[in-house]
C-alpha cells in the first residue's frame, strides 16, 4: 500500500508520493544490482556490511551472500511497484511538498552526534571509507565524497524539517553507495594499501 494520500493523515502523509518515488528508485536499483550480483555487488555488500559493524565485526558473518541476495530480490520486486504507485500519484497531481513533523531540538542534536560519530568511524585510519578512498579512482572518490556529504545534508535538513531535501539527500546517498558496490577495484587492494 502506498504511503501517499495527500492531505489525509497529517504532515507525514503530505508528499507521500515523492517519498514513494524516492524509495522506489532506491529500492529498485539496490534490489536488482545486489540480487543479480551485478559486478559482484552482493559480494562487496556482504564484505562492507560486515566491516561497518562497530562491535563484533571480527567474528564470522551472521548471514551469507545468498541471504542478502534473497532480501535484495524482495526489494527488486517491491521497489518498482512503489515507484510506479508514486509516479502515478505525481502524475495525478497528488504530490505536495514532503512535510516533516516538528522535531525537538534535543533529537536534532542527538542525531547530529550519532551521524558525526558514524562518519568519524567510517573515516578513521582503518575505516571503510578511508580504505575505499585510498584504493579508488575519480568516480569512486566522487561517490565517497557524495555519500559523506549526503549524510551531513540529511542530518541538517532533517533537523530543520526540510522534508524535500531530506528525500533528495537520502536518495543521493543511496545512489552513491550503489556506485561503490559496483566499482571495479577489489577489497584486496584496499586492505593492502591501508596496511602500508
Short mmCIF file of N, CA and C in Angstrom, two decimals, residues 1-185:
data_model
loop_
_atom_site.label_atom_id
_atom_site.label_comp_id
_atom_site.label_asym_id
_atom_site.label_seq_id
_atom_site.Cartn_x
_atom_site.Cartn_y
_atom_site.Cartn_z
N UNK A 1 0.85 -1.19 0.00
CA UNK A 1 0.00 0.00 0.00
C UNK A 1 0.88 1.23 0.00
N UNK A 2 0.56 2.19 -0.79
CA UNK A 2 1.35 3.41 -0.91
C UNK A 2 1.24 4.25 0.33
N UNK A 3 2.32 4.98 0.61
CA UNK A 3 2.28 5.89 1.74
C UNK A 3 1.73 7.24 1.35
N UNK A 4 1.29 7.39 0.09
CA UNK A 4 0.75 8.66 -0.34
C UNK A 4 -0.65 8.84 0.20
N UNK A 5 -1.22 9.96 -0.14
CA UNK A 5 -2.54 10.27 0.41
C UNK A 5 -2.48 11.67 0.94
N UNK A 6 -2.26 12.60 0.02
CA UNK A 6 -2.03 13.98 0.38
C UNK A 6 -3.22 14.55 1.10
N UNK A 7 -2.94 15.21 2.22
CA UNK A 7 -3.99 15.84 2.97
C UNK A 7 -4.71 14.90 3.92
N UNK A 8 -4.35 13.62 3.89
CA UNK A 8 -5.01 12.66 4.77
C UNK A 8 -3.97 12.10 5.73
N UNK A 9 -4.09 12.38 6.99
CA UNK A 9 -3.20 11.75 7.95
C UNK A 9 -2.07 12.61 8.46
N UNK A 10 -2.13 13.91 8.28
CA UNK A 10 -1.13 14.77 8.90
C UNK A 10 0.08 15.01 8.03
N UNK A 11 1.13 15.64 8.63
CA UNK A 11 2.26 16.11 7.85
C UNK A 11 3.06 15.00 7.19
N UNK A 12 3.13 13.80 7.76
CA UNK A 12 3.90 12.75 7.14
C UNK A 12 3.22 12.24 5.88
N UNK A 13 1.92 12.43 5.77
CA UNK A 13 1.21 11.98 4.58
C UNK A 13 1.44 12.93 3.40
N UNK A 14 1.73 14.20 3.69
CA UNK A 14 1.98 15.16 2.64
C UNK A 14 3.25 14.77 1.90
N UNK A 15 3.17 14.77 0.58
CA UNK A 15 4.34 14.41 -0.20
C UNK A 15 4.65 12.94 -0.16
N UNK A 16 3.67 12.12 0.27
CA UNK A 16 3.89 10.68 0.30
C UNK A 16 4.25 10.14 -1.07
N UNK A 17 3.72 10.74 -2.13
CA UNK A 17 4.04 10.31 -3.48
C UNK A 17 5.52 10.52 -3.76
N UNK A 18 6.07 11.63 -3.31
CA UNK A 18 7.50 11.88 -3.53
C UNK A 18 8.35 10.89 -2.75
N UNK A 19 7.90 10.53 -1.55
CA UNK A 19 8.61 9.51 -0.78
C UNK A 19 8.56 8.17 -1.52
N UNK A 20 7.41 7.84 -2.07
CA UNK A 20 7.27 6.59 -2.83
C UNK A 20 8.22 6.57 -4.02
N UNK A 21 8.32 7.69 -4.73
CA UNK A 21 9.21 7.76 -5.89
C UNK A 21 10.66 7.57 -5.46
N UNK A 22 11.08 8.31 -4.43
CA UNK A 22 12.47 8.21 -3.96
C UNK A 22 12.77 6.81 -3.45
N UNK A 23 11.86 6.28 -2.63
CA UNK A 23 12.08 4.93 -2.09
C UNK A 23 12.06 3.89 -3.20
N UNK A 24 11.15 4.05 -4.15
CA UNK A 24 11.05 3.10 -5.26
C UNK A 24 12.29 3.08 -6.12
N UNK A 25 12.85 4.26 -6.41
CA UNK A 25 14.08 4.32 -7.20
C UNK A 25 15.22 3.63 -6.46
N UNK A 26 15.40 3.99 -5.17
CA UNK A 26 16.48 3.39 -4.40
C UNK A 26 16.33 1.89 -4.22
N UNK A 27 15.12 1.45 -3.88
CA UNK A 27 14.90 0.02 -3.65
C UNK A 27 15.05 -0.78 -4.93
N UNK A 28 14.57 -0.24 -6.05
CA UNK A 28 14.69 -0.95 -7.32
C UNK A 28 16.15 -1.09 -7.73
N UNK A 29 16.89 0.02 -7.65
CA UNK A 29 18.30 -0.03 -8.04
C UNK A 29 19.08 -0.98 -7.13
N UNK A 30 18.91 -0.82 -5.83
CA UNK A 30 19.61 -1.69 -4.88
C UNK A 30 19.22 -3.15 -5.10
N UNK A 31 17.93 -3.40 -5.22
CA UNK A 31 17.43 -4.76 -5.34
C UNK A 31 17.99 -5.48 -6.55
N UNK A 32 17.90 -4.86 -7.71
CA UNK A 32 18.37 -5.53 -8.92
C UNK A 32 19.88 -5.67 -8.98
N UNK A 33 20.59 -4.65 -8.50
CA UNK A 33 22.05 -4.72 -8.55
C UNK A 33 22.58 -5.81 -7.61
N UNK A 34 22.04 -5.88 -6.39
CA UNK A 34 22.53 -6.86 -5.42
C UNK A 34 21.96 -8.25 -5.71
N UNK A 35 20.68 -8.34 -6.06
CA UNK A 35 20.07 -9.66 -6.30
C UNK A 35 20.71 -10.38 -7.47
N UNK A 36 21.09 -9.63 -8.51
CA UNK A 36 21.74 -10.24 -9.67
C UNK A 36 23.25 -10.34 -9.50
N UNK A 37 23.76 -9.81 -8.38
CA UNK A 37 25.20 -9.80 -8.11
C UNK A 37 25.97 -9.14 -9.26
N UNK A 38 25.39 -8.05 -9.77
CA UNK A 38 25.99 -7.30 -10.87
C UNK A 38 27.38 -6.81 -10.47
N UNK A 39 28.39 -7.21 -11.24
CA UNK A 39 29.79 -6.85 -10.96
C UNK A 39 30.16 -7.18 -9.52
N UNK A 40 29.66 -8.28 -9.02
CA UNK A 40 29.93 -8.80 -7.68
C UNK A 40 29.49 -7.83 -6.58
N UNK A 41 28.39 -7.11 -6.83
CA UNK A 41 27.87 -6.15 -5.86
C UNK A 41 27.43 -6.84 -4.57
N UNK A 42 26.83 -8.03 -4.69
CA UNK A 42 26.39 -8.74 -3.49
C UNK A 42 27.58 -9.15 -2.63
N UNK A 43 28.65 -9.59 -3.27
CA UNK A 43 29.86 -9.98 -2.54
C UNK A 43 30.43 -8.76 -1.80
N UNK A 44 30.49 -7.64 -2.50
CA UNK A 44 31.05 -6.42 -1.89
C UNK A 44 30.14 -5.90 -0.78
N UNK A 45 28.81 -5.97 -0.99
CA UNK A 45 27.88 -5.52 0.04
C UNK A 45 28.03 -6.38 1.30
N UNK A 46 28.18 -7.67 1.11
CA UNK A 46 28.38 -8.57 2.24
C UNK A 46 29.65 -8.22 3.01
N UNK A 47 30.74 -8.01 2.27
CA UNK A 47 32.02 -7.66 2.92
C UNK A 47 31.94 -6.30 3.60
N UNK A 48 31.34 -5.31 2.93
CA UNK A 48 31.24 -3.98 3.52
C UNK A 48 30.33 -3.96 4.74
N UNK A 49 29.21 -4.66 4.67
CA UNK A 49 28.29 -4.65 5.81
C UNK A 49 28.92 -5.32 7.02
N UNK A 50 29.75 -6.31 6.79
CA UNK A 50 30.44 -6.97 7.90
C UNK A 50 31.52 -6.06 8.48
N UNK A 51 32.17 -5.28 7.63
CA UNK A 51 33.24 -4.37 8.08
C UNK A 51 32.69 -3.18 8.82
N UNK A 52 31.49 -2.72 8.45
CA UNK A 52 30.93 -1.49 9.02
C UNK A 52 30.44 -1.68 10.45
N UNK A 53 30.13 -2.91 10.85
CA UNK A 53 29.60 -3.16 12.19
C UNK A 53 30.63 -2.72 13.24
N UNK A 54 30.29 -1.75 14.11
CA UNK A 54 31.27 -1.24 15.06
C UNK A 54 31.74 -2.28 16.08
N UNK A 55 30.84 -3.12 16.57
CA UNK A 55 31.20 -4.08 17.60
C UNK A 55 30.90 -5.48 17.09
N UNK A 56 31.82 -6.37 17.30
CA UNK A 56 31.62 -7.76 16.89
C UNK A 56 31.88 -7.99 15.42
N UNK A 57 32.53 -7.05 14.75
CA UNK A 57 32.81 -7.20 13.33
C UNK A 57 33.92 -8.18 13.04
N UNK A 58 34.64 -8.64 14.04
CA UNK A 58 35.75 -9.54 13.79
C UNK A 58 35.35 -10.99 13.67
N UNK A 59 34.15 -11.36 14.10
CA UNK A 59 33.71 -12.75 14.04
C UNK A 59 33.17 -13.12 12.67
N UNK A 60 32.65 -14.32 12.57
CA UNK A 60 32.06 -14.78 11.31
C UNK A 60 30.78 -14.03 11.02
N UNK A 61 30.50 -13.72 9.74
CA UNK A 61 29.25 -13.03 9.39
C UNK A 61 28.03 -13.83 9.82
N UNK A 62 27.00 -13.12 10.27
CA UNK A 62 25.78 -13.77 10.73
C UNK A 62 24.99 -14.33 9.55
N UNK A 63 24.96 -13.60 8.46
CA UNK A 63 24.23 -14.05 7.26
C UNK A 63 25.20 -14.15 6.09
N UNK A 64 24.84 -14.97 5.13
CA UNK A 64 25.68 -15.15 3.96
C UNK A 64 25.23 -14.30 2.79
N UNK A 65 25.98 -14.39 1.70
CA UNK A 65 25.68 -13.63 0.50
C UNK A 65 24.33 -14.06 -0.08
N UNK A 66 24.03 -15.35 -0.02
CA UNK A 66 22.76 -15.84 -0.55
C UNK A 66 21.56 -15.20 0.12
N UNK A 67 21.62 -15.03 1.44
CA UNK A 67 20.52 -14.40 2.16
C UNK A 67 20.38 -12.93 1.75
N UNK A 68 21.52 -12.23 1.60
CA UNK A 68 21.47 -10.83 1.17
C UNK A 68 20.87 -10.72 -0.22
N UNK A 69 21.21 -11.65 -1.10
CA UNK A 69 20.65 -11.63 -2.45
C UNK A 69 19.14 -11.90 -2.42
N UNK A 70 18.70 -12.77 -1.52
CA UNK A 70 17.27 -13.03 -1.37
C UNK A 70 16.53 -11.78 -0.92
N UNK A 71 17.06 -11.11 0.11
CA UNK A 71 16.43 -9.88 0.61
C UNK A 71 16.43 -8.81 -0.48
N UNK A 72 17.54 -8.71 -1.21
CA UNK A 72 17.61 -7.74 -2.30
C UNK A 72 16.57 -8.08 -3.37
N UNK A 73 16.31 -9.37 -3.57
CA UNK A 73 15.29 -9.77 -4.54
C UNK A 73 13.91 -9.27 -4.15
N UNK A 74 13.62 -9.26 -2.85
CA UNK A 74 12.35 -8.71 -2.38
C UNK A 74 12.27 -7.22 -2.72
N UNK A 75 13.37 -6.50 -2.47
CA UNK A 75 13.41 -5.07 -2.83
C UNK A 75 13.24 -4.90 -4.33
N UNK A 76 13.86 -5.80 -5.13
CA UNK A 76 13.77 -5.71 -6.59
C UNK A 76 12.34 -5.90 -7.07
N UNK A 77 11.54 -6.66 -6.35
CA UNK A 77 10.15 -6.88 -6.73
C UNK A 77 9.21 -5.79 -6.21
N UNK A 78 9.44 -5.36 -4.97
CA UNK A 78 8.57 -4.37 -4.35
C UNK A 78 8.88 -2.96 -4.83
N UNK A 79 10.17 -2.66 -5.05
CA UNK A 79 10.59 -1.31 -5.45
C UNK A 79 9.86 -0.76 -6.66
N UNK A 80 9.79 -1.52 -7.77
CA UNK A 80 9.09 -0.98 -8.95
C UNK A 80 7.61 -0.72 -8.70
N UNK A 81 6.97 -1.55 -7.87
CA UNK A 81 5.55 -1.34 -7.56
C UNK A 81 5.36 -0.01 -6.85
N UNK A 82 6.19 0.24 -5.83
CA UNK A 82 6.10 1.51 -5.09
C UNK A 82 6.46 2.68 -5.99
N UNK A 83 7.46 2.49 -6.84
CA UNK A 83 7.88 3.55 -7.76
C UNK A 83 6.75 3.92 -8.71
N UNK A 84 6.12 2.92 -9.31
CA UNK A 84 5.01 3.20 -10.24
C UNK A 84 3.85 3.85 -9.50
N UNK A 85 3.55 3.39 -8.29
CA UNK A 85 2.48 4.00 -7.49
C UNK A 85 2.77 5.47 -7.24
N UNK A 86 4.02 5.78 -6.85
CA UNK A 86 4.40 7.16 -6.59
C UNK A 86 4.34 8.02 -7.84
N UNK A 87 4.84 7.48 -8.96
CA UNK A 87 4.81 8.23 -10.22
C UNK A 87 3.37 8.50 -10.66
N UNK A 88 2.50 7.53 -10.47
CA UNK A 88 1.09 7.74 -10.83
C UNK A 88 0.46 8.81 -9.95
N UNK A 89 0.80 8.82 -8.66
CA UNK A 89 0.27 9.86 -7.78
C UNK A 89 0.79 11.23 -8.18
N UNK A 90 2.08 11.30 -8.56
CA UNK A 90 2.63 12.58 -9.05
C UNK A 90 1.92 12.99 -10.33
N UNK A 91 1.71 12.03 -11.22
CA UNK A 91 1.05 12.30 -12.50
C UNK A 91 -0.35 12.85 -12.29
N UNK A 92 -1.05 12.34 -11.28
CA UNK A 92 -2.41 12.81 -10.98
C UNK A 92 -2.42 14.12 -10.19
N UNK A 93 -1.25 14.63 -9.88
CA UNK A 93 -1.16 15.90 -9.16
C UNK A 93 -1.34 15.77 -7.67
N UNK A 94 -1.11 14.58 -7.11
CA UNK A 94 -1.31 14.37 -5.69
C UNK A 94 -0.04 14.59 -4.87
N UNK A 95 1.04 15.01 -5.52
CA UNK A 95 2.29 15.23 -4.79
C UNK A 95 2.36 16.66 -4.29
N UNK A 96 2.68 16.80 -3.04
CA UNK A 96 2.91 18.11 -2.44
C UNK A 96 4.29 18.10 -1.80
N UNK A 97 4.67 19.23 -1.25
CA UNK A 97 5.94 19.30 -0.56
C UNK A 97 5.97 18.26 0.56
N UNK A 98 7.04 17.50 0.63
CA UNK A 98 7.14 16.45 1.63
C UNK A 98 7.33 17.11 2.99
N UNK A 99 6.38 16.92 3.90
CA UNK A 99 6.42 17.56 5.19
C UNK A 99 6.94 16.65 6.28
N UNK A 100 7.61 17.22 7.24
CA UNK A 100 8.07 16.50 8.42
C UNK A 100 7.42 17.12 9.65
N UNK A 101 7.13 16.31 10.64
CA UNK A 101 6.58 16.89 11.87
C UNK A 101 7.67 17.70 12.58
N UNK A 102 7.28 18.63 13.45
CA UNK A 102 8.28 19.39 14.20
C UNK A 102 9.20 18.45 14.99
N UNK A 103 10.49 18.73 14.93
CA UNK A 103 11.48 17.86 15.58
C UNK A 103 12.04 18.59 16.80
N UNK A 104 12.01 17.96 17.97
CA UNK A 104 12.58 18.61 19.15
C UNK A 104 14.07 18.88 18.97
N UNK A 105 14.54 19.96 19.56
CA UNK A 105 15.95 20.33 19.43
C UNK A 105 16.87 19.24 19.97
N UNK A 106 16.48 18.61 21.08
CA UNK A 106 17.34 17.57 21.65
C UNK A 106 17.51 16.40 20.70
N UNK A 107 16.45 16.09 19.93
CA UNK A 107 16.54 14.98 18.98
C UNK A 107 17.46 15.33 17.82
N UNK A 108 17.36 16.58 17.33
CA UNK A 108 18.22 17.02 16.24
C UNK A 108 19.69 16.99 16.66
N UNK A 109 19.97 17.42 17.90
CA UNK A 109 21.35 17.40 18.41
C UNK A 109 21.83 15.96 18.56
N UNK A 110 20.99 15.09 19.12
CA UNK A 110 21.37 13.68 19.28
C UNK A 110 21.64 13.03 17.93
N UNK A 111 20.81 13.34 16.95
CA UNK A 111 21.02 12.79 15.61
C UNK A 111 22.34 13.28 15.03
N UNK A 112 22.65 14.57 15.21
CA UNK A 112 23.91 15.11 14.70
C UNK A 112 25.11 14.43 15.35
N UNK A 113 25.02 14.17 16.65
CA UNK A 113 26.12 13.49 17.36
C UNK A 113 26.30 12.07 16.84
N UNK A 114 25.21 11.36 16.63
CA UNK A 114 25.29 9.99 16.12
C UNK A 114 25.89 9.96 14.71
N UNK A 115 25.44 10.86 13.84
CA UNK A 115 25.97 10.89 12.48
C UNK A 115 27.44 11.29 12.48
N UNK A 116 27.82 12.26 13.33
CA UNK A 116 29.23 12.65 13.41
C UNK A 116 30.10 11.49 13.88
N UNK A 117 29.62 10.74 14.87
CA UNK A 117 30.37 9.58 15.36
C UNK A 117 30.48 8.51 14.27
N UNK A 118 29.40 8.31 13.52
CA UNK A 118 29.41 7.33 12.44
C UNK A 118 30.40 7.73 11.35
N UNK A 119 30.38 9.01 10.96
CA UNK A 119 31.33 9.47 9.95
C UNK A 119 32.77 9.35 10.43
N UNK A 120 33.01 9.68 11.71
CA UNK A 120 34.36 9.51 12.24
C UNK A 120 34.76 8.04 12.16
N UNK A 121 33.86 7.13 12.53
CA UNK A 121 34.13 5.69 12.50
C UNK A 121 34.48 5.25 11.07
N UNK A 122 33.75 5.77 10.10
CA UNK A 122 33.98 5.38 8.71
C UNK A 122 35.23 6.00 8.10
N UNK A 123 35.62 7.19 8.60
CA UNK A 123 36.77 7.89 8.02
C UNK A 123 38.05 7.74 8.84
N UNK A 124 37.99 7.06 9.98
CA UNK A 124 39.22 6.91 10.78
C UNK A 124 40.25 6.14 9.96
N UNK A 125 41.46 6.04 10.47
CA UNK A 125 42.57 5.46 9.70
C UNK A 125 42.25 4.08 9.14
N UNK A 126 41.58 3.25 9.91
CA UNK A 126 41.24 1.91 9.43
C UNK A 126 39.79 1.80 8.98
N UNK A 127 39.12 2.94 8.82
CA UNK A 127 37.70 2.94 8.45
C UNK A 127 37.47 2.54 7.00
N UNK A 128 36.26 2.11 6.73
CA UNK A 128 35.90 1.62 5.40
C UNK A 128 36.03 2.72 4.34
N UNK A 129 35.50 3.90 4.62
CA UNK A 129 35.56 4.97 3.63
C UNK A 129 36.99 5.42 3.38
N UNK A 130 37.82 5.42 4.41
CA UNK A 130 39.23 5.78 4.20
C UNK A 130 39.91 4.77 3.28
N UNK A 131 39.66 3.48 3.50
CA UNK A 131 40.27 2.45 2.66
C UNK A 131 39.74 2.53 1.23
N UNK A 132 38.43 2.77 1.10
CA UNK A 132 37.85 2.91 -0.23
C UNK A 132 38.44 4.12 -0.96
N UNK A 133 38.65 5.20 -0.23
CA UNK A 133 39.22 6.41 -0.82
C UNK A 133 40.63 6.14 -1.32
N UNK A 134 41.43 5.48 -0.52
CA UNK A 134 42.82 5.19 -0.89
C UNK A 134 42.88 4.33 -2.15
N UNK A 135 42.00 3.34 -2.23
CA UNK A 135 42.05 2.39 -3.34
C UNK A 135 41.25 2.84 -4.56
N UNK A 136 40.55 3.94 -4.46
CA UNK A 136 39.61 4.31 -5.51
C UNK A 136 40.16 5.27 -6.53
N UNK A 137 39.47 5.29 -7.68
CA UNK A 137 39.75 6.26 -8.73
C UNK A 137 38.86 7.48 -8.57
N UNK A 138 38.75 8.26 -9.64
CA UNK A 138 37.99 9.51 -9.58
C UNK A 138 36.52 9.25 -9.29
N UNK A 139 35.90 8.30 -10.00
CA UNK A 139 34.48 8.02 -9.79
C UNK A 139 34.21 7.51 -8.38
N UNK A 140 35.05 6.60 -7.91
CA UNK A 140 34.88 6.04 -6.56
C UNK A 140 35.04 7.13 -5.51
N UNK A 141 36.02 7.99 -5.65
CA UNK A 141 36.22 9.07 -4.68
C UNK A 141 35.08 10.07 -4.72
N UNK A 142 34.54 10.33 -5.92
CA UNK A 142 33.38 11.22 -6.01
C UNK A 142 32.18 10.60 -5.29
N UNK A 143 32.00 9.27 -5.43
CA UNK A 143 30.90 8.59 -4.74
C UNK A 143 31.08 8.64 -3.23
N UNK A 144 32.31 8.48 -2.76
CA UNK A 144 32.59 8.52 -1.32
C UNK A 144 32.32 9.93 -0.79
N UNK A 145 32.78 10.94 -1.52
CA UNK A 145 32.53 12.32 -1.10
C UNK A 145 31.03 12.61 -1.11
N UNK A 146 30.33 12.13 -2.14
CA UNK A 146 28.89 12.34 -2.22
C UNK A 146 28.15 11.65 -1.09
N UNK A 147 28.58 10.44 -0.75
CA UNK A 147 27.95 9.70 0.35
C UNK A 147 28.14 10.43 1.68
N UNK A 148 29.36 10.90 1.93
CA UNK A 148 29.63 11.64 3.17
C UNK A 148 28.84 12.94 3.21
N UNK A 149 28.83 13.67 2.09
CA UNK A 149 28.09 14.94 2.05
C UNK A 149 26.60 14.73 2.21
N UNK A 150 26.08 13.63 1.64
CA UNK A 150 24.64 13.39 1.75
C UNK A 150 24.24 13.05 3.18
N UNK A 151 25.12 12.38 3.93
CA UNK A 151 24.83 12.12 5.35
C UNK A 151 24.74 13.42 6.14
N UNK A 152 25.68 14.33 5.86
CA UNK A 152 25.65 15.63 6.54
C UNK A 152 24.40 16.41 6.12
N UNK A 153 24.11 16.42 4.82
CA UNK A 153 22.94 17.15 4.33
C UNK A 153 21.65 16.57 4.91
N UNK A 154 21.57 15.23 4.96
CA UNK A 154 20.39 14.59 5.53
C UNK A 154 20.18 15.03 6.98
N UNK A 155 21.26 15.05 7.75
CA UNK A 155 21.17 15.42 9.16
C UNK A 155 20.72 16.86 9.33
N UNK A 156 21.32 17.77 8.56
CA UNK A 156 20.98 19.19 8.66
C UNK A 156 19.53 19.42 8.22
N UNK A 157 19.17 18.86 7.07
CA UNK A 157 17.81 19.07 6.56
C UNK A 157 16.76 18.45 7.46
N UNK A 158 17.06 17.27 8.02
CA UNK A 158 16.12 16.64 8.94
C UNK A 158 15.94 17.50 10.19
N UNK A 159 17.06 18.04 10.69
CA UNK A 159 16.99 18.88 11.88
C UNK A 159 16.17 20.14 11.68
N UNK A 160 16.21 20.68 10.43
CA UNK A 160 15.47 21.91 10.14
C UNK A 160 14.10 21.63 9.52
N UNK A 161 13.74 20.34 9.41
CA UNK A 161 12.42 19.98 8.90
C UNK A 161 12.23 20.18 7.42
N UNK A 162 13.29 20.14 6.64
CA UNK A 162 13.21 20.32 5.19
C UNK A 162 12.99 18.96 4.52
N UNK A 163 11.74 18.55 4.46
CA UNK A 163 11.41 17.20 4.00
C UNK A 163 11.87 16.87 2.60
N UNK A 164 11.68 17.79 1.66
CA UNK A 164 12.09 17.54 0.28
C UNK A 164 13.58 17.32 0.16
N UNK A 165 14.35 18.13 0.87
CA UNK A 165 15.81 17.99 0.84
C UNK A 165 16.25 16.73 1.56
N UNK A 166 15.50 16.32 2.57
CA UNK A 166 15.80 15.05 3.25
C UNK A 166 15.72 13.90 2.26
N UNK A 167 14.63 13.89 1.46
CA UNK A 167 14.46 12.84 0.46
C UNK A 167 15.58 12.86 -0.58
N UNK A 168 15.91 14.04 -1.07
CA UNK A 168 16.96 14.15 -2.08
C UNK A 168 18.32 13.70 -1.55
N UNK A 169 18.66 14.11 -0.34
CA UNK A 169 19.96 13.71 0.22
C UNK A 169 19.99 12.22 0.51
N UNK A 170 18.86 11.66 0.97
CA UNK A 170 18.76 10.22 1.22
C UNK A 170 18.95 9.44 -0.08
N UNK A 171 18.28 9.87 -1.15
CA UNK A 171 18.38 9.19 -2.43
C UNK A 171 19.78 9.34 -3.02
N UNK A 172 20.35 10.54 -2.92
CA UNK A 172 21.70 10.76 -3.44
C UNK A 172 22.72 9.88 -2.71
N UNK A 173 22.59 9.80 -1.39
CA UNK A 173 23.50 8.94 -0.63
C UNK A 173 23.37 7.48 -1.02
N UNK A 174 22.13 7.03 -1.22
CA UNK A 174 21.92 5.64 -1.64
C UNK A 174 22.54 5.35 -3.00
N UNK A 175 22.38 6.27 -3.94
CA UNK A 175 22.95 6.06 -5.27
C UNK A 175 24.48 6.11 -5.24
N UNK A 176 25.03 6.96 -4.39
CA UNK A 176 26.49 6.98 -4.22
C UNK A 176 26.98 5.66 -3.62
N UNK A 177 26.23 5.13 -2.66
CA UNK A 177 26.58 3.84 -2.07
C UNK A 177 26.54 2.72 -3.10
N UNK A 178 25.54 2.75 -3.99
CA UNK A 178 25.46 1.74 -5.05
C UNK A 178 26.64 1.85 -6.01
N UNK A 179 27.09 3.07 -6.24
CA UNK A 179 28.26 3.26 -7.10
C UNK A 179 29.48 2.58 -6.49
N UNK A 180 29.60 2.63 -5.17
CA UNK A 180 30.72 1.94 -4.51
C UNK A 180 30.60 0.43 -4.65
N UNK A 181 29.37 -0.08 -4.61
CA UNK A 181 29.18 -1.53 -4.71
C UNK A 181 29.57 -2.09 -6.07
N UNK A 182 29.36 -1.32 -7.12
CA UNK A 182 29.65 -1.85 -8.45
C UNK A 182 30.97 -1.33 -8.99
N UNK A 183 31.80 -0.76 -8.11
CA UNK A 183 33.11 -0.27 -8.51
C UNK A 183 34.01 -1.39 -8.99
N UNK A 184 35.11 -1.03 -9.64
CA UNK A 184 35.95 -2.03 -10.25
C UNK A 184 37.19 -2.39 -9.44
N UNK A 185 37.37 -1.77 -8.29
CA UNK A 185 38.56 -2.12 -7.53
C UNK A 185 38.22 -3.22 -6.52
#
